[in-house]
XYZ file of N, CA and C in Angstrom:
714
model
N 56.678 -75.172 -22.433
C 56.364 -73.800 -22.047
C 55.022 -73.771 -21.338
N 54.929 -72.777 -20.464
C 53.636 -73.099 -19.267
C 52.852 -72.121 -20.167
N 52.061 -72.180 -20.032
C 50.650 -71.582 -20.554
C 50.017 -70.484 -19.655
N 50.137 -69.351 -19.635
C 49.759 -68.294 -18.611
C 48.457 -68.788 -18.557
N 47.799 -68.400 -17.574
C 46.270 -68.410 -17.092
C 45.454 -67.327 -16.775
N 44.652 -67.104 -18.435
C 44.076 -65.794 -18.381
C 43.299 -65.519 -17.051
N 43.487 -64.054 -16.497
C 42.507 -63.688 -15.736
C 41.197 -63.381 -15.781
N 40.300 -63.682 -15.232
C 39.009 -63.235 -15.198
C 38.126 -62.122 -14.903
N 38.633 -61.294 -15.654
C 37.948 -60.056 -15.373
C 36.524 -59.734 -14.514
N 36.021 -59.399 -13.206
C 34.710 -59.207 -13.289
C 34.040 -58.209 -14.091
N 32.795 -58.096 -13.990
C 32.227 -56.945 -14.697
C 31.622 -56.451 -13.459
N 31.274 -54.726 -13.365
C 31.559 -53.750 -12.132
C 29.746 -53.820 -11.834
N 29.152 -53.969 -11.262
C 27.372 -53.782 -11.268
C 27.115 -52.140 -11.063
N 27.093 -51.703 -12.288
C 26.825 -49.967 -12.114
C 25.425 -49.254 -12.071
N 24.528 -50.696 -11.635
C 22.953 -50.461 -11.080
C 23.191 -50.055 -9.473
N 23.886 -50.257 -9.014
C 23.962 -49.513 -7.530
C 24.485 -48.303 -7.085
N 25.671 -47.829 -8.381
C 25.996 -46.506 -8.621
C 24.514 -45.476 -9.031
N 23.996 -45.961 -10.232
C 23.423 -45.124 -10.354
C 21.695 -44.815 -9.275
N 21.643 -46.143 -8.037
C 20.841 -45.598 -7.345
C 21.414 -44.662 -6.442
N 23.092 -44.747 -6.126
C 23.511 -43.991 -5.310
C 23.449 -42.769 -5.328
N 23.483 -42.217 -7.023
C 23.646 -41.016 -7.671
C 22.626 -40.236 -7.139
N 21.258 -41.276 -7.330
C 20.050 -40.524 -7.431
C 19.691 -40.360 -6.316
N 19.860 -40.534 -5.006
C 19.494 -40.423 -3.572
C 20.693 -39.691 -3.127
N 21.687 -39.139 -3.898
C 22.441 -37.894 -3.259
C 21.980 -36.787 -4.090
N 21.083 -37.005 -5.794
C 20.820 -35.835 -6.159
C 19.390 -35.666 -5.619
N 18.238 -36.161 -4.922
C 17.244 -36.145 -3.854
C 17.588 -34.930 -2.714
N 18.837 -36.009 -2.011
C 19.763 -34.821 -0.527
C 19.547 -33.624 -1.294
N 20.360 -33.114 -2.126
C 20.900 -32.211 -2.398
C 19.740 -31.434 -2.730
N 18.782 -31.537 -3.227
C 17.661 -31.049 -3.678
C 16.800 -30.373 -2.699
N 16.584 -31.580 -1.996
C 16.058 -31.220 -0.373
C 16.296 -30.346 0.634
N 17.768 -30.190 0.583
C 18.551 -29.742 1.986
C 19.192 -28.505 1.496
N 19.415 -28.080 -0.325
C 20.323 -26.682 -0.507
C 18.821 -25.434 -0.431
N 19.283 -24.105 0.281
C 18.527 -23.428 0.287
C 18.804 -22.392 -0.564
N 17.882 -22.088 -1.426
C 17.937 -21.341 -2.595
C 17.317 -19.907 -2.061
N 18.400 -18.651 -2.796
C 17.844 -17.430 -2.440
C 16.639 -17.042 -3.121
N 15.713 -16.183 -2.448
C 14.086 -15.635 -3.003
C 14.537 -14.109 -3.244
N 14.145 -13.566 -3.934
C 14.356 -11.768 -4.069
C 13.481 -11.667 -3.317
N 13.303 -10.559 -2.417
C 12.212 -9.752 -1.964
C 11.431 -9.009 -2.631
N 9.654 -9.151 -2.556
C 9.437 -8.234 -3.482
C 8.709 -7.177 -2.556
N 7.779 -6.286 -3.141
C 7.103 -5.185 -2.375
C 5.599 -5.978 -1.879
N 5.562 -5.669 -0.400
C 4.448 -6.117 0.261
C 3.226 -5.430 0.055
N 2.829 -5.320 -1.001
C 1.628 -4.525 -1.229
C 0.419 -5.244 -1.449
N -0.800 -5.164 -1.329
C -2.404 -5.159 -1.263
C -2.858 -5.306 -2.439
N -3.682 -5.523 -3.361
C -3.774 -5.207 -4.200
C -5.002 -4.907 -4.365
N -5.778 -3.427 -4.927
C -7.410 -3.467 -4.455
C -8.623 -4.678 -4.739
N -9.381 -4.872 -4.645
C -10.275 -5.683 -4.922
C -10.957 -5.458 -6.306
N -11.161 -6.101 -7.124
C -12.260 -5.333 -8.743
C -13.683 -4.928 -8.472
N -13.858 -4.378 -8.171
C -15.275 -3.787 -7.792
C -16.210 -2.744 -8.786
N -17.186 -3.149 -8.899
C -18.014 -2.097 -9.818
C -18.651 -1.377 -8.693
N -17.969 -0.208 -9.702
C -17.930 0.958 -8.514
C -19.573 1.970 -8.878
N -19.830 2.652 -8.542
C -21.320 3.385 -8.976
C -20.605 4.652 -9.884
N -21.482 5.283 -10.746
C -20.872 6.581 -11.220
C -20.056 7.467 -10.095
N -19.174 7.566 -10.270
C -18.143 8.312 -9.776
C -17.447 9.493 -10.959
N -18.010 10.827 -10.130
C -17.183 11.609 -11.580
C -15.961 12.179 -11.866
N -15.253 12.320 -12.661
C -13.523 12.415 -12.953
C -13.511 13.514 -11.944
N -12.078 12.953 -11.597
C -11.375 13.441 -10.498
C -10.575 14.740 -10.918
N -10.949 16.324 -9.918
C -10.651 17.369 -10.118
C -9.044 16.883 -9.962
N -8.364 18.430 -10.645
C -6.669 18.372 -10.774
C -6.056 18.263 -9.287
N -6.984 19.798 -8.362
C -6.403 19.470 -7.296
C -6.250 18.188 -6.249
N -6.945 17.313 -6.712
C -7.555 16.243 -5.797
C -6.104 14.984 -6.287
N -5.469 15.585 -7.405
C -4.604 14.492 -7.255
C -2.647 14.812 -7.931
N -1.818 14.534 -6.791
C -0.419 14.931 -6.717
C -0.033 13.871 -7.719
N 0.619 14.816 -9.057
C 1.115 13.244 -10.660
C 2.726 13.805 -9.821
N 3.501 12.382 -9.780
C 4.675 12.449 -9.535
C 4.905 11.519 -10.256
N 6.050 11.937 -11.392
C 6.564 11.026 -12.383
C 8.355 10.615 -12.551
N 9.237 9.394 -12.919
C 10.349 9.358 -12.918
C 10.404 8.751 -14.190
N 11.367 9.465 -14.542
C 11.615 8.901 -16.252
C 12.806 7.804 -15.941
N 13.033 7.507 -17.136
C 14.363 6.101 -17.873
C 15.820 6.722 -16.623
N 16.003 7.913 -16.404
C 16.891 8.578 -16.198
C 17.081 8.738 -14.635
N 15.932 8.481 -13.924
C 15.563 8.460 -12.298
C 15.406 9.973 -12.243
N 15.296 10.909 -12.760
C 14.583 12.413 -12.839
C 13.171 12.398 -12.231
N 12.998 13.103 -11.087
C 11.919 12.967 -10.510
C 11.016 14.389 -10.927
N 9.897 14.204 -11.189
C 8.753 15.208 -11.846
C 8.039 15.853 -10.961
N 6.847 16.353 -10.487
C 5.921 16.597 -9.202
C 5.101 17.600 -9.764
N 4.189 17.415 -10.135
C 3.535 18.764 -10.874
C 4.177 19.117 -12.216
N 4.743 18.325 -12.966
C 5.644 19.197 -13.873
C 6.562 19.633 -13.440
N 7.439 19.455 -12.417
C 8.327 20.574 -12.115
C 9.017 19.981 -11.600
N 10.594 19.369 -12.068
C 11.578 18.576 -11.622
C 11.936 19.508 -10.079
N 12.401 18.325 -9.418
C 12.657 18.464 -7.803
C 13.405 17.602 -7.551
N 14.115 17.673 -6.171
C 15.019 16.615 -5.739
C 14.559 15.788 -5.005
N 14.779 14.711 -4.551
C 14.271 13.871 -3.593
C 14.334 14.711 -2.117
N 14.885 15.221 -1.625
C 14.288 15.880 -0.660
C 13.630 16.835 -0.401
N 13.000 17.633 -1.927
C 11.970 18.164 -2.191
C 10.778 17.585 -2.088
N 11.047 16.286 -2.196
C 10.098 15.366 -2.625
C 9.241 15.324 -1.710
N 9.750 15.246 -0.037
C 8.420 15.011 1.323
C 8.300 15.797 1.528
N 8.697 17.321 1.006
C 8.242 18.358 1.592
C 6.923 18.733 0.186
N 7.071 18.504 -0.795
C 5.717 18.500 -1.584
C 4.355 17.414 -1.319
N 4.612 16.357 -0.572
C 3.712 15.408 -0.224
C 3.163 15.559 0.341
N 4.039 16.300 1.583
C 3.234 16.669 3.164
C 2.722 17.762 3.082
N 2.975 18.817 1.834
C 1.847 19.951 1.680
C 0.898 19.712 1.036
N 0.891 18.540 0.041
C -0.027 17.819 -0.606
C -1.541 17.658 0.861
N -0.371 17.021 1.675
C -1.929 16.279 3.113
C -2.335 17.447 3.821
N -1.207 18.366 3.620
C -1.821 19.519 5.329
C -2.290 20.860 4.121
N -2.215 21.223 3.348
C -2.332 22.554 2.423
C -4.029 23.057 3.179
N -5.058 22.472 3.158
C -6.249 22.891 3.752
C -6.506 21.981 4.478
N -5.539 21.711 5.595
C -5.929 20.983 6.945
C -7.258 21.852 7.609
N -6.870 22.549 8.052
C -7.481 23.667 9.289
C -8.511 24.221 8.670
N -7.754 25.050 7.433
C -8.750 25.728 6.839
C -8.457 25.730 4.770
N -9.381 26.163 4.423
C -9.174 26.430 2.825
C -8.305 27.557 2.470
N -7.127 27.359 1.975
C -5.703 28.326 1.748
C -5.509 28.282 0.466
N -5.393 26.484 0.070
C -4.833 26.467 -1.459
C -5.865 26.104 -2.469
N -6.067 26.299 -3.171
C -7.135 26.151 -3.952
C -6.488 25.000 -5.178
N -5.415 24.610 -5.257
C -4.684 23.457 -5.826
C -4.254 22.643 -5.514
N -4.969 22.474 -3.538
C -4.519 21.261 -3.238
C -5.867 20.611 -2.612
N -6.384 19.298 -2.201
C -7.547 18.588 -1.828
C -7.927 19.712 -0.605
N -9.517 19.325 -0.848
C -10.138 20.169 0.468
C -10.322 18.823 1.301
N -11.000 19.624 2.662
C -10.995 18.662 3.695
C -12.466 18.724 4.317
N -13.348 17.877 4.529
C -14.706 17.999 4.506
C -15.034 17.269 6.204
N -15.771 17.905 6.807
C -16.357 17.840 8.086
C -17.039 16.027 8.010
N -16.658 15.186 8.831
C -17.453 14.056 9.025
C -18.047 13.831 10.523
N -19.424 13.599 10.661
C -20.009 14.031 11.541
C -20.966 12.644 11.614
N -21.390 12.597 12.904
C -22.381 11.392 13.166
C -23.446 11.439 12.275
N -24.491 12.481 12.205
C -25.618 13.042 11.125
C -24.811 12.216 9.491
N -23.743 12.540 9.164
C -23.379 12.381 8.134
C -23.050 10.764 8.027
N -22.461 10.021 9.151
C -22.266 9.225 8.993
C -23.727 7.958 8.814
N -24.939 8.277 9.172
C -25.609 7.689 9.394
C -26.681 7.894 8.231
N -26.591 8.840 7.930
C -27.024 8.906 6.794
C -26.493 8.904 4.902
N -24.843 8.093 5.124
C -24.600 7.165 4.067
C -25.024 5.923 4.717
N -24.790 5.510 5.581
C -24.996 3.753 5.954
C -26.318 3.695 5.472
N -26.961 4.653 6.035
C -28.597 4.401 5.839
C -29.226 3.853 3.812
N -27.847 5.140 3.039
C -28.081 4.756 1.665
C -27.360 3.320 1.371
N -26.155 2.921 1.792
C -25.451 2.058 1.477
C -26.133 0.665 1.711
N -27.441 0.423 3.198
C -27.624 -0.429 3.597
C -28.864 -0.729 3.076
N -29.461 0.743 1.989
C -30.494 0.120 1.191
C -30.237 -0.474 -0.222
N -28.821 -0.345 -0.309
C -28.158 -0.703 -1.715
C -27.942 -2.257 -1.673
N -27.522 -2.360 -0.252
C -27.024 -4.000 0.172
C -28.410 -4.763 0.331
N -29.576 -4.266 0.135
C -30.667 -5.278 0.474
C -31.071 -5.551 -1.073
N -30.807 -5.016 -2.210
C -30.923 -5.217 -3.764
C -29.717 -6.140 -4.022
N -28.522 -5.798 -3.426
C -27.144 -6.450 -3.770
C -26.407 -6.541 -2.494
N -26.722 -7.763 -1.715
C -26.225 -8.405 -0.353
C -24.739 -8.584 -1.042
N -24.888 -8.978 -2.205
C -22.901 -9.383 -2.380
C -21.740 -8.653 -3.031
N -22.640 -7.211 -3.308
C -21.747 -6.201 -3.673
C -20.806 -5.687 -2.972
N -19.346 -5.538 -3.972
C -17.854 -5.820 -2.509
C -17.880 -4.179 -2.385
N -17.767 -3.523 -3.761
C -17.596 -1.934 -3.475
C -18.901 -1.259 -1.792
N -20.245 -1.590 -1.878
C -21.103 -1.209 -1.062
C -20.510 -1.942 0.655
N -19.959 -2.952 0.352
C -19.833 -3.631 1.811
C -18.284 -2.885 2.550
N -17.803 -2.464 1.299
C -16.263 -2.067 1.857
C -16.780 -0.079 2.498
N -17.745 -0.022 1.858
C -18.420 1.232 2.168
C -18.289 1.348 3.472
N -19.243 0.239 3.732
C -20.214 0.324 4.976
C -19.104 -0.354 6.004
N -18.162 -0.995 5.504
C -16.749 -0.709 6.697
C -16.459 0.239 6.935
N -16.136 1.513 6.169
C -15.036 2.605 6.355
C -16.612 3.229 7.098
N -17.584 3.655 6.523
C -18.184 4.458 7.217
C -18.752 4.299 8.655
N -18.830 2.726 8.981
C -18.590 2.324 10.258
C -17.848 2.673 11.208
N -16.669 2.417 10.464
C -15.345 3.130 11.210
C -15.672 4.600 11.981
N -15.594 5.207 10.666
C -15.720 6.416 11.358
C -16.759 7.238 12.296
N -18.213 6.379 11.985
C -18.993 6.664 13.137
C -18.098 6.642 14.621
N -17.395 5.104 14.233
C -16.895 4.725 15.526
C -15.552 6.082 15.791
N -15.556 6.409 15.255
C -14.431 7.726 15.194
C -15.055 9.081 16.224
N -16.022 8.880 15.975
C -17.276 10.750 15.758
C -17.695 10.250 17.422
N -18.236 8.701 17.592
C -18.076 8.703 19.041
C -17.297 8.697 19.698
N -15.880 8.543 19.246
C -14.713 8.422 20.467
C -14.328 9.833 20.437
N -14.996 10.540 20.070
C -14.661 12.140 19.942
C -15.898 12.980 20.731
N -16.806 11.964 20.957
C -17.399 12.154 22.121
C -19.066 13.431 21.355
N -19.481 12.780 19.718
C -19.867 12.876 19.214
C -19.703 14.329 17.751
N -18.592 14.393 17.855
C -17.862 15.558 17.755
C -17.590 15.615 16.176
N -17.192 16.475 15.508
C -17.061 15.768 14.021
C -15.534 16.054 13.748
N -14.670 15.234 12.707
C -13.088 15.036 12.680
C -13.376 15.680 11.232
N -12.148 16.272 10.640
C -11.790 16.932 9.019
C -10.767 15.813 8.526
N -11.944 14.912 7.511
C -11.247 13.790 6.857
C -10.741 14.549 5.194
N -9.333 14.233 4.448
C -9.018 14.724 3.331
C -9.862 13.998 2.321
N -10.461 14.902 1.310
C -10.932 14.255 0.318
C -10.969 13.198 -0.231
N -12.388 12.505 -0.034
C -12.115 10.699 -0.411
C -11.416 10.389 -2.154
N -11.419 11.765 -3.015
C -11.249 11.285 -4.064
C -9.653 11.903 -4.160
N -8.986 12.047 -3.278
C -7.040 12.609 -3.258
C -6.879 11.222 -3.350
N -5.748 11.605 -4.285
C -4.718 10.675 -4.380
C -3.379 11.342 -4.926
N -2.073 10.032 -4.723
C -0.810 10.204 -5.297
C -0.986 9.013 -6.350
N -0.352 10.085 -7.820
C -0.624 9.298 -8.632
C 0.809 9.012 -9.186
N 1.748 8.185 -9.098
C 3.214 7.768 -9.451
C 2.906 7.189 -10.859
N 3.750 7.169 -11.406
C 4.195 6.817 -12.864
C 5.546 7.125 -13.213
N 6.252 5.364 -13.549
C 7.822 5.505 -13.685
C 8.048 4.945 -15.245
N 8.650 5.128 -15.796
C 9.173 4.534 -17.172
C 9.784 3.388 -16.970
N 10.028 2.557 -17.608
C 10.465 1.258 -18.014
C 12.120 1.275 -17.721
N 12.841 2.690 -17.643
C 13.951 2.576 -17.462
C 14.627 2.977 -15.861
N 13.480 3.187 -15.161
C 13.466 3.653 -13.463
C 14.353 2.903 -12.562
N 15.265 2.980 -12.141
C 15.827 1.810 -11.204
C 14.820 1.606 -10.012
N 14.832 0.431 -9.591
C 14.455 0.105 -8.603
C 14.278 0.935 -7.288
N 15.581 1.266 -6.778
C 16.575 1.866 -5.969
C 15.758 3.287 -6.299
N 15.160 3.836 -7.052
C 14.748 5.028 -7.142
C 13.332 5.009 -7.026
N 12.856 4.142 -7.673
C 11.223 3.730 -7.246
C 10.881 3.728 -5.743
N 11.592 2.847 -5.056
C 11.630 2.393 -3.631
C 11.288 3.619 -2.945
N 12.609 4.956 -3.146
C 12.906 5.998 -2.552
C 11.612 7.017 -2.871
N 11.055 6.883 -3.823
C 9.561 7.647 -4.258
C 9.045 6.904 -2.935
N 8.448 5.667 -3.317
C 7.410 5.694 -2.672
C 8.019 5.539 -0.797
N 8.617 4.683 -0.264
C 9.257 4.977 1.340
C 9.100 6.702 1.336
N 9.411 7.690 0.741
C 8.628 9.100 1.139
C 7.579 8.696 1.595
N 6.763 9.005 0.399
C 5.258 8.812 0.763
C 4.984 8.317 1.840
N 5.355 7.409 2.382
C 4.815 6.409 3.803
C 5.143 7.009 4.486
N 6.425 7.434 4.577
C 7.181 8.412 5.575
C 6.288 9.258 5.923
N 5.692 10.439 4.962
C 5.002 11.305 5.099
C 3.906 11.225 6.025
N 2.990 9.862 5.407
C 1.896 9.609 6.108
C 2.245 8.720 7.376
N 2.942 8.148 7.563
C 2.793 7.653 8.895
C 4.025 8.734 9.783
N 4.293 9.686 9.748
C 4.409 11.036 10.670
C 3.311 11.636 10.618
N 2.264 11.690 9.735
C 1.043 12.775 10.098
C 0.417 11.573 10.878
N 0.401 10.585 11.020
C -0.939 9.369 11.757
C -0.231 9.651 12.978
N 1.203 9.411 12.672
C 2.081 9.330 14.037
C 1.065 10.720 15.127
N 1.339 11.527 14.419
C 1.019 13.457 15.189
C -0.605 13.040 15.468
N -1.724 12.690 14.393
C -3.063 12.648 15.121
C -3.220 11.194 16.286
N -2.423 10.393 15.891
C -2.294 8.735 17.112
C -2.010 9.635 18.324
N -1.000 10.289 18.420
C -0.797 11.264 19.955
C -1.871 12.061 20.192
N -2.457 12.907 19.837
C -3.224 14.131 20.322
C -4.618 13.183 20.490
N -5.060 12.048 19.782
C -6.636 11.547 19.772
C -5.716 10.451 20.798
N -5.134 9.617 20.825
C -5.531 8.645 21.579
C -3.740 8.474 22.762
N -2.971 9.450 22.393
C -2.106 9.792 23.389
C -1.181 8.026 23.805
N -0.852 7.694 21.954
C -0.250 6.273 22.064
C 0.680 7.008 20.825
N 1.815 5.809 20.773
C 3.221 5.681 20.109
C 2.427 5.249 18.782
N 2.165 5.612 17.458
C 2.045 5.000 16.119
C 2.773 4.077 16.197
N 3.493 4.312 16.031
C 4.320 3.060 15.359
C 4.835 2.012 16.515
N 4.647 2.251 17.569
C 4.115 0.697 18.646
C 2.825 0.229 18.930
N 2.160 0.744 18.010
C 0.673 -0.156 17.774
C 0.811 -1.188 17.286
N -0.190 -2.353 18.005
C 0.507 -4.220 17.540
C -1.353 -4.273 16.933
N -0.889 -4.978 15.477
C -1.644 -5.052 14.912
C -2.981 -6.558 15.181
N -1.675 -6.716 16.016
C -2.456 -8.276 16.901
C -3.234 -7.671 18.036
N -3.280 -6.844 18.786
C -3.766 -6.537 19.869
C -4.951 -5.481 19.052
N -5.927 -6.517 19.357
C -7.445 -5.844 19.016
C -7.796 -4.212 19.094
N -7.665 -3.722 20.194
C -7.512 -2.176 20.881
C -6.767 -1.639 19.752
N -5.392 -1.937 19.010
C -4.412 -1.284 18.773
C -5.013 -1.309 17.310
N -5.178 -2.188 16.918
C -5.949 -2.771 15.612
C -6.637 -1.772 15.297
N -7.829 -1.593 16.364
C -8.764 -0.751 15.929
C -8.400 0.729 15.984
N -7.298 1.258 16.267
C -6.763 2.366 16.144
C -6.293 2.785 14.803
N -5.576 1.607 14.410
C -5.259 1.878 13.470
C -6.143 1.563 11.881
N -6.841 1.017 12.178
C -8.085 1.666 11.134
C -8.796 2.780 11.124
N -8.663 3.203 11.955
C -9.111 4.675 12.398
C -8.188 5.532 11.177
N -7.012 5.611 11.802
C -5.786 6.206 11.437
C -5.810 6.218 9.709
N -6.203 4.780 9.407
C -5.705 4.438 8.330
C -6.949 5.372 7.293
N -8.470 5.558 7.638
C -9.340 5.933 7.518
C -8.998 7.656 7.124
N -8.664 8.203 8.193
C -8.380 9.755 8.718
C -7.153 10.163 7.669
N -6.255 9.366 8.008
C -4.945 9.615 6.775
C -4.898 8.618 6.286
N -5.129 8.803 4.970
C -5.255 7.522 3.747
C -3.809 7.809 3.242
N -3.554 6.598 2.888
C -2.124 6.246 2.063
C -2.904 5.661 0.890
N -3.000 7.020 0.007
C -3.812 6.259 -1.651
C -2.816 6.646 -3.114
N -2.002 5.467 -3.096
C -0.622 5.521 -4.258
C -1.619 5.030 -5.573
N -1.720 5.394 -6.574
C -2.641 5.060 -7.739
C -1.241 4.735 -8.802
N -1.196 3.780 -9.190
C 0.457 3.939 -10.497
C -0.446 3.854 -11.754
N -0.165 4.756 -12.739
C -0.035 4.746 -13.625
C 0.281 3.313 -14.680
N 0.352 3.379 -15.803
C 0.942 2.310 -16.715
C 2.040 2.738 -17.206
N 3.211 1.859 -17.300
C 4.598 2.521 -17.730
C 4.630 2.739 -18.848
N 5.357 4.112 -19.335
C 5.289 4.039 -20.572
C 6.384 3.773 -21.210
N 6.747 3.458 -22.270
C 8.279 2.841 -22.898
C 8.509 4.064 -23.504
């Protein structure tokens, strides 16, 4: 009887598998593009010690609140979202021209005289404290607006109260989708009133001002100066 002749099995070298593994899980790592959420492009102020500043009168500031429920507030007094820009924009214009409402921000004359005589205090503050951010951010804005009072051909402009603000506060249960729609008002609001003074002062499109083009730049610090977009949020409450 013949004697079969066992076969010889090789054994498989699974050191080249597993470099293969690892230089396709590398690729894959490298080359898949993973989605980012978008979040909100916002600024965030600087921490600055600020000088005594004293609490801010009622009229000087619009509380708009949204509860768990997306119920929008404004004074106490539920409203609809398209109530909503028509309370904002009486919020900015209520004593444009003149003093009408006595519950909404006044509007105070800024004038070359005036302007030169904060720089004058601000720039004796900066020779005690060269690195103070609140005094230097001063002496930007009030720069500005000198530069304002001359392109007006020394003339004085009615800036809204430096201490107005919109003060938002949403609860923990706010959708997104409803937050968004608060504040896109607001902007809305204010960049149609910049839009209306960008035409009559400098007889250009707002919103085709290029923030790259120096000229346009400096317009819109102007703008940004004259109509402030000042959103203050609150802390949520649960």
């Amino acid at each position: 009887m013949i004697a079969k002749k066992e076969r010889k099995i090789h054994e498989i070298n699974a050191g080249s598998m597993a470099d293969i593994a690892f230089l396709l899980l590398i690729f894959f790592l490298v080359t898949t593009t993973m989605e980012i959420d978008q979040g909100l492009a916002k600024l965030l102020p600087l921490k600055v010690d600020h000088p005594n500043i004293p609490p801010n009168n009622d009229r000087n500031v619009l509380a708009i609140k949204i509860n768990s429920k997306d119920d929008l507030m404004v004074e106490q007094e539920q409203v609809s979202t398209e109530q909503l820009e028509e309370k904002v924009r009486h919020f900015y214009t209520a004593n444009l021209k003149q003093e009408t409402n006595e519950h909404m921000p006044l509007y105070e004359q800024i004038t070359m005289s005036k302007c030169s005589k904060e720089l004058e205090k601000i720039e004796s503050g900066l020779k005690e404290d060269p690195t103070n951010q609140f005094l230097l951010s001063e002496q930007e804005k009030w720069q500005t607006r000198m530069s304002i009072c001359t392109g007006l051909g020394s003339k004085s402009y009615s800036e809204m109260n430096r201490m107005a603000m919109v003060q938002l506060e949403s609860q923990s249960g706010t959708t997104y989708k409803m937050y968004m729609l608060v504040i896109n008002t607001i902007r809305k609001v204010v960049n149609e009133l910049r839009q209306e003074k960008c035409a009559e002062l400098w007889d250009k499109d707002y919103f085709a001002l290029n923030e790259n083009d120096p000229r346009d730049n400096a317009i819109l610090e102007k703008l940004r100066i004259m109509i402030p977009e000042r959103v203050i949020e609150k802390p949520i409450e649960h």
